[in-house]
Tab-separated table of C-alpha atoms in Angstrom:
chain	number	residue	atom	x	y	z
I	1	MET	CA	166.751	189.770	169.209
I	2	SER	CA	165.712	192.757	167.199
I	3	LYS	CA	163.846	191.956	163.832
I	4	VAL	CA	163.897	195.344	162.605
I	5	MET	CA	164.919	195.642	158.997
I	6	ASP	CA	164.687	198.502	156.466
I	7	LEU	CA	161.975	198.233	153.974
I	8	SER	CA	164.255	197.118	151.011
I	9	ALA	CA	165.860	194.230	152.872
I	10	ALA	CA	162.502	193.112	154.263
I	11	VAL	CA	160.777	193.152	150.677
I	12	ALA	CA	163.932	191.314	149.244
I	13	LEU	CA	162.562	188.145	151.191
I	14	VAL	CA	160.195	187.882	148.253
I	15	LYS	CA	161.530	185.998	145.191
I	16	ASP	CA	159.962	185.992	141.716
I	17	GLY	CA	157.218	183.376	141.460
I	18	ASP	CA	156.428	183.460	145.217
I	19	THR	CA	152.960	183.328	146.741
I	20	VAL	CA	152.467	186.612	148.578
I	21	ALA	CA	149.612	187.426	151.031
I	22	PHE	CA	148.437	190.856	152.067
I	23	GLY	CA	146.688	191.918	155.271
I	24	GLY	CA	143.976	194.504	155.932
I	25	ASN	CA	140.933	194.747	153.747
I	26	VAL	CA	140.123	196.694	150.608
I	27	LEU	CA	141.200	200.301	151.484
I	28	TYR	CA	141.930	199.772	155.139
I	29	ARG	CA	145.398	199.027	156.526
I	30	SER	CA	146.582	197.654	153.037
I	31	PRO	CA	150.505	197.259	153.168
I	32	VAL	CA	150.873	199.638	150.197
I	33	GLY	CA	154.463	200.788	151.043
I	34	ALA	CA	155.738	197.223	150.777
I	35	VAL	CA	153.785	196.758	147.462
I	36	LYS	CA	155.409	199.785	146.050
I	37	GLU	CA	158.746	198.489	147.129
I	38	LEU	CA	157.880	195.068	145.425
I	39	ILE	CA	157.569	197.085	142.152
I	40	ARG	CA	160.757	198.972	142.617
I	41	GLN	CA	162.668	195.729	143.119
I	42	GLY	CA	161.113	194.409	139.837
I	43	ARG	CA	159.426	191.404	141.236
I	44	LYS	CA	157.653	189.211	138.647
I	45	ASP	CA	155.251	186.185	138.389
I	46	LEU	CA	153.783	186.797	141.958
I	47	ASP	CA	150.652	184.868	143.052
I	48	LEU	CA	148.681	187.119	145.054
I	49	VAL	CA	146.296	185.954	148.012
I	50	LYS	CA	143.894	188.073	149.991
I	51	THR	CA	140.202	188.021	150.908
I	52	ALA	CA	139.229	191.351	149.686
I	53	ILE	CA	141.863	193.240	147.580
I	54	ALA	CA	141.959	196.599	145.699
I	55	TYR	CA	144.928	198.996	145.378
I	56	GLU	CA	147.566	196.437	145.891
I	57	VAL	CA	146.482	194.304	143.071
I	58	ASP	CA	145.934	197.298	140.563
I	59	LEU	CA	149.413	198.596	141.311
I	60	LEU	CA	151.126	195.146	140.910
I	61	CYS	CA	149.046	194.505	137.771
I	62	ALA	CA	150.047	197.948	136.187
I	63	ALA	CA	153.703	197.012	136.987
I	64	GLY	CA	153.332	193.616	135.229
I	65	ALA	CA	154.405	191.778	138.504
I	66	VAL	CA	151.391	189.347	138.704
I	67	ARG	CA	150.809	185.833	137.549
I	68	SER	CA	147.539	185.047	139.458
I	69	VAL	CA	145.126	186.276	142.112
I	70	THR	CA	143.120	184.245	144.496
I	71	ALA	CA	140.668	186.490	146.137
I	72	GLY	CA	137.112	186.617	147.407
I	73	PHE	CA	136.602	190.161	146.287
I	74	VAL	CA	138.602	192.501	143.980
I	75	GLY	CA	137.499	196.066	143.781
I	76	TYR	CA	137.673	199.416	145.638
I	77	GLU	CA	133.933	199.433	146.647
I	78	GLY	CA	131.700	202.464	146.454
I	79	GLU	CA	133.126	205.501	144.952
I	80	PHE	CA	136.082	204.088	143.384
I	81	GLY	CA	134.718	201.264	141.548
I	82	LEU	CA	136.592	198.319	139.982
I	83	CYS	CA	140.373	197.571	139.727
I	84	ARG	CA	140.943	198.634	136.228
I	85	TRP	CA	144.577	197.130	135.671
I	86	TYR	CA	143.639	193.942	137.225
I	87	ARG	CA	140.609	193.698	134.976
I	88	LYS	CA	142.618	194.558	131.887
I	89	ASP	CA	145.135	191.726	132.730
I	90	VAL	CA	142.644	189.111	133.429
I	91	GLU	CA	140.596	189.861	130.279
I	92	GLY	CA	143.860	189.908	128.346
I	93	GLY	CA	145.034	186.449	129.754
I	94	THR	CA	148.228	187.621	131.347
I	95	VAL	CA	146.732	187.141	134.798
I	96	LYS	CA	144.844	184.055	136.130
I	97	ALA	CA	142.010	184.730	138.500
I	98	TYR	CA	141.070	182.207	140.998
I	99	GLU	CA	137.858	183.591	142.166
I	100	ASN	CA	136.931	182.501	145.780
I	101	ALA	CA	134.431	183.314	148.441
I	102	CYS	CA	136.206	185.385	151.076
I	103	TYR	CA	135.708	182.424	153.610
I	104	SER	CA	137.165	179.938	151.301
I	105	VAL	CA	140.476	181.886	151.168
I	106	ILE	CA	140.510	182.152	155.033
I	107	THR	CA	139.740	178.321	155.055
I	108	ALA	CA	142.827	177.763	152.882
I	109	TRP	CA	145.064	179.916	155.340
I	110	ARG	CA	143.602	178.028	158.243
I	111	ALA	CA	144.568	174.544	156.668
I	112	ALA	CA	148.185	176.067	156.426
I	113	VAL	CA	147.894	177.037	160.045
I	114	TYR	CA	146.724	173.477	161.112
I	115	GLY	CA	149.379	171.750	158.891
I	116	VAL	CA	146.737	169.773	157.067
I	117	PRO	CA	146.533	169.706	153.298
I	118	PHE	CA	142.936	170.693	153.059
I	119	LEU	CA	139.926	171.804	155.163
I	120	PRO	CA	136.240	170.908	154.259
I	121	ILE	CA	133.499	173.688	153.917
I	122	ARG	CA	129.825	173.688	153.047
I	123	GLY	CA	128.645	175.836	150.303
I	124	MET	CA	129.645	176.413	146.513
I	125	THR	CA	127.723	173.420	145.584
I	126	GLY	CA	125.927	174.341	142.383
I	127	SER	CA	128.310	177.071	141.646
I	128	ASP	CA	130.431	177.408	138.590
I	129	LEU	CA	133.383	178.028	140.905
I	130	LEU	CA	133.929	174.418	141.716
I	131	GLU	CA	134.710	173.712	138.110
I	132	HIS	CA	136.345	177.018	137.135
I	133	VAL	CA	138.701	177.186	140.042
I	134	GLY	CA	139.216	173.436	140.229
I	135	PHE	CA	137.855	172.911	143.629
I	136	LYS	CA	137.446	169.215	144.703
I	137	THR	CA	134.904	167.506	146.752
I	138	VAL	CA	135.227	164.799	149.370
I	139	LYS	CA	132.723	162.573	151.298
I	140	CYS	CA	132.460	163.097	155.038
I	141	PRO	CA	133.423	159.745	156.727
I	142	TYR	CA	130.761	160.348	159.357
I	143	THR	CA	127.604	161.478	157.610
I	144	GLY	CA	128.413	160.545	153.909
I	145	GLU	CA	127.715	164.320	152.962
I	146	GLU	CA	129.617	165.643	149.927
I	147	VAL	CA	131.580	168.797	150.883
I	148	VAL	CA	134.022	170.997	149.195
I	149	ALA	CA	137.906	170.556	150.068
I	150	ILE	CA	139.828	173.701	150.172
I	151	LYS	CA	143.524	173.327	149.509
I	152	ALA	CA	145.892	174.739	152.031
I	153	ILE	CA	147.591	177.986	150.992
I	154	ALA	CA	150.748	178.790	152.980
I	155	PRO	CA	152.110	182.169	151.503
I	156	ASP	CA	155.874	182.271	150.969
I	157	VAL	CA	155.765	185.795	152.405
I	158	ALA	CA	152.952	187.925	154.108
I	159	PHE	CA	152.866	191.568	154.601
I	160	LEU	CA	150.783	193.065	157.354
I	161	HIS	CA	150.610	196.817	158.114
I	162	VAL	CA	149.735	197.632	161.691
I	163	GLN	CA	149.691	200.606	164.143
I	164	LYS	CA	152.169	199.484	166.558
I	165	ALA	CA	155.058	196.935	166.745
I	166	ASP	CA	158.068	196.326	168.866
I	167	GLU	CA	161.547	195.243	167.763
I	168	ASP	CA	160.932	191.716	168.592
I	169	GLY	CA	158.000	191.455	166.262
I	170	ASN	CA	155.014	191.752	168.631
I	171	ALA	CA	152.284	193.775	166.724
I	172	CYS	CA	149.211	195.666	167.953
I	173	ILE	CA	146.307	196.214	165.561
I	174	ILE	CA	143.821	199.034	166.551
I	175	GLY	CA	140.452	198.424	165.064
I	176	PRO	CA	139.224	195.395	162.938
I	177	SER	CA	142.060	192.800	162.520
I	178	TYR	CA	140.311	191.243	159.378
I	179	GLU	CA	142.150	187.966	158.607
I	180	ASP	CA	145.609	189.174	159.646
I	181	LEU	CA	145.884	186.899	162.742
I	182	THR	CA	145.331	183.831	160.504
I	183	ILE	CA	147.573	185.160	157.734
I	184	ALA	CA	150.353	185.631	160.244
I	185	ARG	CA	150.379	182.098	161.329
I	186	ALA	CA	149.847	180.609	157.901
I	187	ALA	CA	152.812	182.371	156.190
I	188	LYS	CA	156.297	180.965	155.843
I	189	LYS	CA	157.734	184.482	156.352
I	190	LEU	CA	156.002	187.364	157.993
I	191	VAL	CA	156.907	191.028	157.476
I	192	ILE	CA	155.113	193.564	159.706
I	193	THR	CA	155.231	197.295	158.654
I	194	ALA	CA	154.306	199.663	161.375
I	195	GLU	CA	153.272	203.222	161.957
I	196	GLU	CA	155.299	203.178	165.251
I	197	ILE	CA	157.853	201.100	166.865
I	198	VAL	CA	157.186	200.951	170.498
I	199	PRO	CA	159.273	199.669	173.465
I	200	GLY	CA	158.919	196.045	174.547
I	201	SER	CA	157.433	197.247	177.794
I	202	PHE	CA	154.174	198.336	175.775
I	203	PHE	CA	153.323	194.584	175.370
I	204	ALA	CA	154.888	193.440	178.685
I	205	GLU	CA	152.463	195.652	180.486
I	206	ASP	CA	149.546	193.953	178.839
I	207	PRO	CA	150.349	190.762	176.758
I	208	HIS	CA	146.720	191.065	175.290
I	209	ARG	CA	148.018	193.963	173.253
I	210	ALA	CA	150.063	191.582	170.937
I	211	ASP	CA	147.557	190.619	168.438
I	212	ILE	CA	150.509	189.193	166.359
I	213	PRO	CA	153.157	187.619	168.595
I	214	ALA	CA	156.978	187.905	167.908
I	215	VAL	CA	157.330	184.127	167.514
I	216	VAL	CA	155.686	184.153	163.920
I	217	THR	CA	157.373	187.403	162.799
I	218	THR	CA	160.308	187.546	160.458
I	219	ALA	CA	160.877	191.060	159.884
I	220	VAL	CA	159.654	194.425	161.443
I	221	VAL	CA	159.909	197.679	159.330
I	222	HIS	CA	159.197	201.135	160.807
I	223	LEU	CA	157.013	202.742	157.998
I	224	PRO	CA	154.919	205.666	158.994
I	225	GLY	CA	152.269	206.253	156.274
I	226	GLY	CA	152.902	202.641	155.073
I	227	ALA	CA	149.247	202.111	154.017
I	228	LYS	CA	148.890	205.382	152.231
I	229	PRO	CA	146.773	206.313	150.238
I	230	CYS	CA	144.637	203.631	152.206
I	231	ALA	CA	143.467	204.441	155.705
I	232	VAL	CA	144.664	203.452	159.185
I	233	SER	CA	142.573	203.790	162.043
I	234	GLY	CA	143.671	206.428	164.424
I	235	TYR	CA	146.231	207.821	162.058
I	236	TYR	CA	144.920	208.801	158.619
I	237	ASP	CA	141.987	208.620	156.210
I	238	ILE	CA	141.865	207.418	152.660
I	239	ASP	CA	143.687	209.835	150.246
I	240	ARG	CA	141.150	210.212	147.569
I	241	GLU	CA	143.096	212.577	145.497
I	242	GLU	CA	146.044	209.970	144.995
I	243	LEU	CA	143.581	207.135	144.298
I	244	ARG	CA	141.754	209.332	141.677
I	245	ALA	CA	144.801	210.264	140.035
I	246	PHE	CA	146.066	206.716	139.869
I	247	GLN	CA	142.586	205.523	138.458
I	248	SER	CA	142.314	208.406	135.951
I	249	ALA	CA	145.794	207.470	134.285
I	250	LYS	CA	145.338	206.109	130.677
I	251	GLU	CA	148.627	204.002	130.547
I	252	PRO	CA	150.140	201.739	133.161
I	253	SER	CA	153.246	204.007	133.447
I	254	ALA	CA	151.157	206.996	133.899
I	255	ALA	CA	149.231	205.045	136.708
I	256	LEU	CA	152.443	204.148	138.543
I	257	ALA	CA	153.727	207.652	138.154
I	258	ALA	CA	150.609	209.040	139.861
I	259	ALA	CA	151.284	206.614	142.660
I	260	GLY	CA	154.844	207.903	143.200
I	261	LEU	CA	156.673	205.115	141.208
């Protein structure tokens, strides 16, 4: 059965107060088109989750749509620096930052995939993150070692942008998949935005092409350019002009206008 929806209908799966996860990494394959539609639809009080996030969080903070952010890294890296509107909201107390390591975010998703309330990790002992974020520790019943217990995070809705998908919801990622395969299985609802919609025969010819299987996909959106101004391997590079225009704006409304909103 076809899972193809238009962007508006797919994004309407998100409700105010939902936990929303994004695939991709920093400025690569980020689902920006879906983020912009979240802003157009006026979503509020969103709890965002991603290992390494940049433009999405800055857009949503400029729009006043964010309640909290759980991430291992927030920033554009290199030439583009920090996330200005995110930083402003965190410093102003309107957005709660749950600082993690990238692998603790991944562990939270894995716990959701496995259907367990938490998973243990080594590390973080001696870090202020334990107290600041509220991580708990547990004693290993086999060794007696004290380890950190990472609570499961099952996003209400996750958005992944991919190069190819079919109408059933199978999706092919070209290049690094980052944490997308784990996010897809952890989320309660999964929206795939795709540069191309390909026939089902593309995956039937070689099932290994289906990095994301149809069984976990809720909706598929044909959205060429859906990661711009971020990059998609094999399709387009970072649009530095749009990013610089967004970052140079002095007010949130001007920044959103520079992003085409």
